[in-house]
mmCIF file with all atom_site columns, C-alpha atoms in Angstrom:
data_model
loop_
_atom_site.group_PDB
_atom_site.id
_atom_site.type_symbol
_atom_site.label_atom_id
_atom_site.label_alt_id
_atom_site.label_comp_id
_atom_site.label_asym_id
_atom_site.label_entity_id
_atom_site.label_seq_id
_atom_site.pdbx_PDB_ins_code
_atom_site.Cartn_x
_atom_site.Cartn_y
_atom_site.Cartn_z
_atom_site.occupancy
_atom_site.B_iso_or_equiv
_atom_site.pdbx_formal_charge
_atom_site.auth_seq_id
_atom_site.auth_comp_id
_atom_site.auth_asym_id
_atom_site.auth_atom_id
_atom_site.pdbx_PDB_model_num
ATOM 1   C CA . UNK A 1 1   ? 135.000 -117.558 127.608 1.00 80.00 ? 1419 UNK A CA 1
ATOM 2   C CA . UNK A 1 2   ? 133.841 -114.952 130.294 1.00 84.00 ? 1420 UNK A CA 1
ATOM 3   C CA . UNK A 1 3   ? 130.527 -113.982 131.638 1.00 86.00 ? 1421 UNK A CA 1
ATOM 4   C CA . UNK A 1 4   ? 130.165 -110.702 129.816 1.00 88.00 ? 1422 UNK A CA 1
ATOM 5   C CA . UNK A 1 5   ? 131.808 -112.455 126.222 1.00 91.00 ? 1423 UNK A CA 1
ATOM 6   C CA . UNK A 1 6   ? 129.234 -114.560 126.793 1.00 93.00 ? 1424 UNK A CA 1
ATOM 7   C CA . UNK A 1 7   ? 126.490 -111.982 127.512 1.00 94.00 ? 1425 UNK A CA 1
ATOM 8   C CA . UNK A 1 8   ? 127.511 -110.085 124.638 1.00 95.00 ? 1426 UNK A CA 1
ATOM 9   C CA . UNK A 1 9   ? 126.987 -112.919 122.154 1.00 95.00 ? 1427 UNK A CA 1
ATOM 10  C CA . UNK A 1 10  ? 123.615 -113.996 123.081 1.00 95.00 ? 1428 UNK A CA 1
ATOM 11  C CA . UNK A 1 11  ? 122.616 -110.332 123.144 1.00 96.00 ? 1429 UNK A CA 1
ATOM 12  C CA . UNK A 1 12  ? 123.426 -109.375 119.901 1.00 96.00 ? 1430 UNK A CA 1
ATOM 13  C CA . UNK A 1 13  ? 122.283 -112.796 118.584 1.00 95.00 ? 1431 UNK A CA 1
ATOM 14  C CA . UNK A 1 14  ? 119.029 -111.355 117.838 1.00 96.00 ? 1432 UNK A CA 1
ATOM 15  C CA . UNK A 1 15  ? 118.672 -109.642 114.697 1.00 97.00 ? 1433 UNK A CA 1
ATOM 16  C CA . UNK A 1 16  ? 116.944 -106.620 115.816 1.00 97.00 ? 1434 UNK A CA 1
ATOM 17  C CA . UNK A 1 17  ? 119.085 -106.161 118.648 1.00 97.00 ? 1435 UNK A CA 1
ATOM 18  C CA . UNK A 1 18  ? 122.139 -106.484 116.272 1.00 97.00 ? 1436 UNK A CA 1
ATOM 19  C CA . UNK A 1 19  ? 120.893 -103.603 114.084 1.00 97.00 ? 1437 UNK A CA 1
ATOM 20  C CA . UNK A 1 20  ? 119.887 -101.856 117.457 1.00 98.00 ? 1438 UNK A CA 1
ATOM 21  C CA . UNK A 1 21  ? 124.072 -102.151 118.248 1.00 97.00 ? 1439 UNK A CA 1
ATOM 22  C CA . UNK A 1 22  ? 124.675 -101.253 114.182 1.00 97.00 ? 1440 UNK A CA 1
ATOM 23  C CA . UNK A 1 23  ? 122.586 -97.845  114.688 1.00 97.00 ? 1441 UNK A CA 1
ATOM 24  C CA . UNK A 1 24  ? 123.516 -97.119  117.887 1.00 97.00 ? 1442 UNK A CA 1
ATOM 25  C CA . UNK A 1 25  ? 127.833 -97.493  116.499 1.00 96.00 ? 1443 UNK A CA 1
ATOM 26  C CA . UNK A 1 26  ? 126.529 -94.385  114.196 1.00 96.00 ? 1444 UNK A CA 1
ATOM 27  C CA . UNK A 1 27  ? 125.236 -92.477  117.415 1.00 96.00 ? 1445 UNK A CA 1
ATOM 28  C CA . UNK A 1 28  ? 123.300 -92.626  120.103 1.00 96.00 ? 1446 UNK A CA 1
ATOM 29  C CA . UNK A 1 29  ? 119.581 -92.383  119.640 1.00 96.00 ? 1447 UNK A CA 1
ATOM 30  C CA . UNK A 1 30  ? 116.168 -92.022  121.611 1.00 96.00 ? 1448 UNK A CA 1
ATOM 31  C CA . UNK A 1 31  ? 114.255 -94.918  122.090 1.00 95.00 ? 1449 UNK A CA 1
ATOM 32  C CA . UNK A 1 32  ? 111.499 -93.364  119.774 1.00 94.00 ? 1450 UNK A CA 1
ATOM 33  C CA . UNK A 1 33  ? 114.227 -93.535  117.168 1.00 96.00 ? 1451 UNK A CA 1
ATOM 34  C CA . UNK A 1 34  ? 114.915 -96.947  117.656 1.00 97.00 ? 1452 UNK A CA 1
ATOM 35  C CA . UNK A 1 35  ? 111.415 -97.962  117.607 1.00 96.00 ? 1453 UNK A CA 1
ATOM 36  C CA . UNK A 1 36  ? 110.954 -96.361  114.286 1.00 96.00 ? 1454 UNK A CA 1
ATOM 37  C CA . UNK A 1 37  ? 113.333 -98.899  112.717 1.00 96.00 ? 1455 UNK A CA 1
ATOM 38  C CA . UNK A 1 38  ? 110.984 -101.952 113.075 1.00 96.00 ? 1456 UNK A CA 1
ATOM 39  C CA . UNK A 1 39  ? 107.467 -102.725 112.444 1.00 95.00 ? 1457 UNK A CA 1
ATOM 40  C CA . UNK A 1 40  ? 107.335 -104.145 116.385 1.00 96.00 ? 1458 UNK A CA 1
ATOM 41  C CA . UNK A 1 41  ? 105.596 -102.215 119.378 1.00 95.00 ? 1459 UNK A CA 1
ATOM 42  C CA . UNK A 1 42  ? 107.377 -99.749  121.587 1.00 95.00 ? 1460 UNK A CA 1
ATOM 43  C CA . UNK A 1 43  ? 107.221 -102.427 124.474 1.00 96.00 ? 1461 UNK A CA 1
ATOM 44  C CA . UNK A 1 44  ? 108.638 -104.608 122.203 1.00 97.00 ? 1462 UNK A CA 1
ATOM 45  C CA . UNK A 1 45  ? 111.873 -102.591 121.498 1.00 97.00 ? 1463 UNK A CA 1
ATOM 46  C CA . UNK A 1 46  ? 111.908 -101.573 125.286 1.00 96.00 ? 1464 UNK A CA 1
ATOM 47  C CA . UNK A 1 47  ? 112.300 -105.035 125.849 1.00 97.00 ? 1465 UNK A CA 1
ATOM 48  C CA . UNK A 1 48  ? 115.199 -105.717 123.402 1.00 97.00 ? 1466 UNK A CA 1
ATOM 49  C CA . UNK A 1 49  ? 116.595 -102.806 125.083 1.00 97.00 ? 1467 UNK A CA 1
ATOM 50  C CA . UNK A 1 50  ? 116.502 -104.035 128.325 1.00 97.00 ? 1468 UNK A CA 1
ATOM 51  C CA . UNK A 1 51  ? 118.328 -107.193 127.198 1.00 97.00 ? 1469 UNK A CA 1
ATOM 52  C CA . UNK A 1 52  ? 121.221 -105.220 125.634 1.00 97.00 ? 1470 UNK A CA 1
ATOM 53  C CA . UNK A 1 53  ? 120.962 -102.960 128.979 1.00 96.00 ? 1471 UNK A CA 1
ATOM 54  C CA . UNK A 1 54  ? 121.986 -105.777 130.862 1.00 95.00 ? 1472 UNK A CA 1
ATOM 55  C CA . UNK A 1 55  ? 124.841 -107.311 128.968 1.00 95.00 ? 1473 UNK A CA 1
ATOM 56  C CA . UNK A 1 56  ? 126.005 -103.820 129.553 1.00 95.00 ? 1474 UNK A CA 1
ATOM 57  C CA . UNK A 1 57  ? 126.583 -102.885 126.123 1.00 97.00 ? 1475 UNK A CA 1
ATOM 58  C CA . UNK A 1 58  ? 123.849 -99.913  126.752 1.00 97.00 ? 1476 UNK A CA 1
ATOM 59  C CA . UNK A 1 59  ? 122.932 -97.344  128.471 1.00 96.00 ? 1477 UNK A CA 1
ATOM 60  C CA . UNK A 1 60  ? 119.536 -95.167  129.094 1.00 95.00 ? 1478 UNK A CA 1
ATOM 61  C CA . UNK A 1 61  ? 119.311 -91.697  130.736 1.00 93.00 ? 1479 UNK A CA 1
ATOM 62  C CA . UNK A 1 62  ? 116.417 -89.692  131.226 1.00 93.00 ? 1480 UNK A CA 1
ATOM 63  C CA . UNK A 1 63  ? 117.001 -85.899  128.578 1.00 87.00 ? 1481 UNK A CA 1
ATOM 64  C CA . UNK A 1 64  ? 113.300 -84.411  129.563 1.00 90.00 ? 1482 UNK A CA 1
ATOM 65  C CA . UNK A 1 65  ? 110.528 -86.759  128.140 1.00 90.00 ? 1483 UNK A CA 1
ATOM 66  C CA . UNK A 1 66  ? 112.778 -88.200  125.743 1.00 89.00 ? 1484 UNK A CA 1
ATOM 67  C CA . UNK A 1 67  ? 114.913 -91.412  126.902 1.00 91.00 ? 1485 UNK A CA 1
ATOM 68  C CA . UNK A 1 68  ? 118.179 -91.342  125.077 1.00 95.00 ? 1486 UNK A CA 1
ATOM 69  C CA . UNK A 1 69  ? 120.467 -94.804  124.734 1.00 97.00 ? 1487 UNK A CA 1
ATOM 70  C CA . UNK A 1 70  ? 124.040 -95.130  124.305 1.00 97.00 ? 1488 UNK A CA 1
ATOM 71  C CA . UNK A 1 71  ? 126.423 -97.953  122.923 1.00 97.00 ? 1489 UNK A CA 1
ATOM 72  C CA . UNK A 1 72  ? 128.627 -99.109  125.388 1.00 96.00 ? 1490 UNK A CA 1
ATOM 73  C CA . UNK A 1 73  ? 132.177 -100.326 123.552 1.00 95.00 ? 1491 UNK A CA 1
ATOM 74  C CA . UNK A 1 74  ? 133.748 -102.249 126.319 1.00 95.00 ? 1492 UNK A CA 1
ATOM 75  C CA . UNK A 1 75  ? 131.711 -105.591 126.196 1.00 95.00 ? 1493 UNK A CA 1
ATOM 76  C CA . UNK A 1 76  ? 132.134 -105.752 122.173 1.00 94.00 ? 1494 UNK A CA 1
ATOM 77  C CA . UNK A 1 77  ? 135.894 -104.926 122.624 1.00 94.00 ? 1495 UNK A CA 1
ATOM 78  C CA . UNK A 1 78  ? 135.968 -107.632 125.221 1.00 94.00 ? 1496 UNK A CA 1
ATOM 79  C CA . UNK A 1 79  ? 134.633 -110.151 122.439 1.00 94.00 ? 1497 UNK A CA 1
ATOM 80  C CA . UNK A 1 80  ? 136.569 -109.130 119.606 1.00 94.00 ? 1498 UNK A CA 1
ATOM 81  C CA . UNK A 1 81  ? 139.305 -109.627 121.545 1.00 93.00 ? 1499 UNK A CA 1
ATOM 82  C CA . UNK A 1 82  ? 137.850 -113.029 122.326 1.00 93.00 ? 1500 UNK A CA 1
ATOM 83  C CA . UNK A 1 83  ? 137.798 -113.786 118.642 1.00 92.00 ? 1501 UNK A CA 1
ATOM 84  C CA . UNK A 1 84  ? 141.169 -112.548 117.538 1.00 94.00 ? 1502 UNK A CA 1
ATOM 85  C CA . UNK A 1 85  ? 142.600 -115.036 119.743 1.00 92.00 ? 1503 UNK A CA 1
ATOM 86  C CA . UNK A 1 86  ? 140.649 -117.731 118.743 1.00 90.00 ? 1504 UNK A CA 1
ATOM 87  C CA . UNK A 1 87  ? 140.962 -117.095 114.917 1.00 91.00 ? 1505 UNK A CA 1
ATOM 88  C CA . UNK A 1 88  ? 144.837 -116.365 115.856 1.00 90.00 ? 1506 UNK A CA 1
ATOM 89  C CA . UNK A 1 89  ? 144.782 -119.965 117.211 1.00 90.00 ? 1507 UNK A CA 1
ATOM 90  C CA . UNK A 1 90  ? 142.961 -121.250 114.272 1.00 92.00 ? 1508 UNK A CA 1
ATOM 91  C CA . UNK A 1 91  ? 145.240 -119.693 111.582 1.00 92.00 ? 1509 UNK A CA 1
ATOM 92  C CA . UNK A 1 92  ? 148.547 -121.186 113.719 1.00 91.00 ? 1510 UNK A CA 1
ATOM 93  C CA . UNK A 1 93  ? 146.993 -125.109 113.405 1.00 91.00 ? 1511 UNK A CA 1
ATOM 94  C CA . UNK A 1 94  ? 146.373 -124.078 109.860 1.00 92.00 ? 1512 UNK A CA 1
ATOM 95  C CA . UNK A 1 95  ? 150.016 -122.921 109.606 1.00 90.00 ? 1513 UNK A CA 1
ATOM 96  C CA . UNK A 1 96  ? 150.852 -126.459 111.073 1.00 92.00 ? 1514 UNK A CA 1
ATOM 97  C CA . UNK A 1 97  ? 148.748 -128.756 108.850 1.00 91.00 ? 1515 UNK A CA 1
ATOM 98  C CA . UNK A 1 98  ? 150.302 -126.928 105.857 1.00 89.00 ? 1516 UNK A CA 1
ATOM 99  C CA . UNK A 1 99  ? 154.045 -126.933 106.887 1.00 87.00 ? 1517 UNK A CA 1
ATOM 100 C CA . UNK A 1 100 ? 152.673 -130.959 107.587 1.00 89.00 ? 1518 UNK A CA 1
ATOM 101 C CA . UNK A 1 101 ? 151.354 -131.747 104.654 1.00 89.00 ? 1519 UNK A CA 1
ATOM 102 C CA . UNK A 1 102 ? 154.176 -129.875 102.352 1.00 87.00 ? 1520 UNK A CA 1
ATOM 103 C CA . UNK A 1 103 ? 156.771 -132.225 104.527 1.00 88.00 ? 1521 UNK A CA 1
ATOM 104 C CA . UNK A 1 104 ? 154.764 -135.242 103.359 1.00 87.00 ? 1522 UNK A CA 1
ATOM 105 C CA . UNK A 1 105 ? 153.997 -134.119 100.000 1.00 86.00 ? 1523 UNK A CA 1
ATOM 106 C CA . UNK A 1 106 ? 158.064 -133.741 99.587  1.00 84.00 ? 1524 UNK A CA 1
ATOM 107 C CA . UNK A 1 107 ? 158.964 -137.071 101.140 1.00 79.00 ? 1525 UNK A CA 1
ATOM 108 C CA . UNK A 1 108 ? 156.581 -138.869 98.928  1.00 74.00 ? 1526 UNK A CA 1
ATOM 109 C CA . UNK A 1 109 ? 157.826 -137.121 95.542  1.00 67.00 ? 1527 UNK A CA 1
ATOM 110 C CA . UNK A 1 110 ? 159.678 -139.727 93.385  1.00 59.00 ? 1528 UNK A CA 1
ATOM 111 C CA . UNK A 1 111 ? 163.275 -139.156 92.222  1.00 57.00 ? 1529 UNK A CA 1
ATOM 112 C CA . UNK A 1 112 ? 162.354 -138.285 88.898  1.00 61.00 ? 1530 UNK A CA 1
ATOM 113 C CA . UNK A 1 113 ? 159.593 -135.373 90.505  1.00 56.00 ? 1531 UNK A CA 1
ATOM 114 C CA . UNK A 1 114 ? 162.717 -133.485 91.947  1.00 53.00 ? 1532 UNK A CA 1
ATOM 115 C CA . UNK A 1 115 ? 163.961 -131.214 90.943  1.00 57.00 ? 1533 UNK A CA 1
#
Protein backbone atom coordinates (compact mmCIF):
# COMPACT_ATOMS: atom_id res chain seq x y z
CA UNK A 1 0.00 0.00 0.00
CA UNK A 2 1.47 3.55 -0.75
CA UNK A 3 2.00 6.58 1.32
CA UNK A 4 -0.86 8.63 -0.03
CA UNK A 5 -3.42 5.14 -0.06
CA UNK A 6 -2.47 5.16 3.18
CA UNK A 7 -3.01 8.88 3.95
CA UNK A 8 -6.22 8.76 2.33
CA UNK A 9 -7.63 6.03 4.58
CA UNK A 10 -6.79 7.39 7.87
CA UNK A 11 -8.11 10.74 6.66
CA UNK A 12 -11.36 9.89 5.78
CA UNK A 13 -11.56 7.47 8.75
CA UNK A 14 -13.13 10.09 10.71
CA UNK A 15 -16.69 10.49 10.36
CA UNK A 16 -16.88 14.13 10.00
CA UNK A 17 -14.15 14.28 7.70
CA UNK A 18 -15.89 11.53 5.59
CA UNK A 19 -19.06 13.64 5.24
CA UNK A 20 -16.63 16.69 4.77
CA UNK A 21 -15.30 14.44 1.40
CA UNK A 22 -19.32 13.37 0.80
CA UNK A 23 -20.26 17.28 0.58
CA UNK A 24 -17.42 18.44 -0.90
CA UNK A 25 -18.07 15.29 -4.12
CA UNK A 26 -21.44 17.56 -4.55
CA UNK A 27 -19.24 20.84 -4.85
CA UNK A 28 -16.92 22.73 -3.43
CA UNK A 29 -17.87 24.81 -0.45
CA UNK A 30 -16.57 27.65 1.97
CA UNK A 31 -15.36 26.67 5.12
CA UNK A 32 -18.38 28.56 6.76
CA UNK A 33 -20.42 26.02 4.85
CA UNK A 34 -18.72 23.22 6.13
CA UNK A 35 -18.83 24.36 9.59
CA UNK A 36 -22.53 24.67 9.41
CA UNK A 37 -22.84 20.89 9.00
CA UNK A 38 -21.75 19.99 12.60
CA UNK A 39 -22.49 21.13 16.00
CA UNK A 40 -18.34 21.50 16.51
CA UNK A 41 -16.42 24.96 16.58
CA UNK A 42 -14.99 26.62 13.53
CA UNK A 43 -11.41 25.68 14.86
CA UNK A 44 -12.61 22.46 15.12
CA UNK A 45 -13.57 21.96 11.40
CA UNK A 46 -10.38 24.03 10.43
CA UNK A 47 -8.63 21.39 11.98
CA UNK A 48 -10.33 18.42 10.20
CA UNK A 49 -9.59 20.44 7.27
CA UNK A 50 -6.16 20.69 7.71
CA UNK A 51 -5.91 16.90 8.06
CA UNK A 52 -7.70 16.26 4.73
CA UNK A 53 -5.39 19.28 3.36
CA UNK A 54 -2.55 17.24 3.90
CA UNK A 55 -3.45 13.84 2.57
CA UNK A 56 -3.96 16.05 -0.38
CA UNK A 57 -7.40 15.25 -1.04
CA UNK A 58 -8.16 19.22 -0.49
CA UNK A 59 -7.55 22.28 -1.33
CA UNK A 60 -8.11 26.02 0.20
CA UNK A 61 -7.80 29.34 -1.70
CA UNK A 62 -8.37 32.63 -0.47
CA UNK A 63 -12.07 34.26 -2.79
CA UNK A 64 -12.10 37.77 -0.66
CA UNK A 65 -12.95 37.02 3.07
CA UNK A 66 -14.43 33.85 2.25
CA UNK A 67 -11.99 30.64 2.15
CA UNK A 68 -13.33 28.26 -0.40
CA UNK A 69 -12.19 24.26 -0.34
CA UNK A 70 -12.05 21.89 -3.07
CA UNK A 71 -12.09 17.96 -3.33
CA UNK A 72 -9.14 16.73 -4.75
CA UNK A 73 -10.01 13.21 -6.83
CA UNK A 74 -6.59 11.85 -7.33
CA UNK A 75 -5.80 10.39 -3.79
CA UNK A 76 -9.44 8.64 -3.65
CA UNK A 77 -8.86 7.35 -7.26
CA UNK A 78 -5.50 6.16 -6.07
CA UNK A 79 -7.40 4.02 -3.30
CA UNK A 80 -10.15 2.74 -5.19
CA UNK A 81 -7.85 1.53 -7.36
CA UNK A 82 -6.13 0.02 -4.35
CA UNK A 83 -9.31 -1.81 -3.53
CA UNK A 84 -10.36 -3.11 -6.89
CA UNK A 85 -7.29 -5.02 -6.91
CA UNK A 86 -7.53 -6.33 -3.70
CA UNK A 87 -11.28 -7.36 -3.94
CA UNK A 88 -10.19 -8.61 -7.64
CA UNK A 89 -7.70 -10.84 -5.73
CA UNK A 90 -10.22 -11.83 -3.22
CA UNK A 91 -12.99 -12.85 -5.70
CA UNK A 92 -10.09 -15.06 -7.82
CA UNK A 93 -9.23 -17.28 -4.33
CA UNK A 94 -12.96 -17.40 -4.04
CA UNK A 95 -13.16 -18.61 -7.66
CA UNK A 96 -10.48 -21.25 -6.54
CA UNK A 97 -12.02 -22.60 -3.31
CA UNK A 98 -15.25 -23.12 -5.31
CA UNK A 99 -13.84 -24.82 -8.50
CA UNK A 100 -11.97 -26.88 -5.20
CA UNK A 101 -14.59 -27.77 -3.39
CA UNK A 102 -17.04 -28.71 -6.53
CA UNK A 103 -13.90 -31.16 -7.59
CA UNK A 104 -14.20 -32.75 -4.14
CA UNK A 105 -17.81 -32.65 -3.80
CA UNK A 106 -17.84 -34.75 -7.33
CA UNK A 107 -15.14 -37.22 -6.38
CA UNK A 108 -16.87 -38.05 -3.19
CA UNK A 109 -20.48 -38.59 -4.86
CA UNK A 110 -21.38 -42.34 -4.73
CA UNK A 111 -22.23 -44.29 -7.91
CA UNK A 112 -25.73 -44.28 -7.30
CA UNK A 113 -25.56 -39.99 -6.80
CA UNK A 114 -24.49 -39.78 -10.57
CA UNK A 115 -26.05 -39.09 -12.75
Amino acid sequence: MTATVTQTFAAIGDPIRSTIVDRLASSDATVGELVALFEISFQAVSQHLDVLERAGLLTRRREGRTRRVQLVLEPLEEALTWMESRRDRLEQRYARLDDLLDTLNDSTDTPEERP
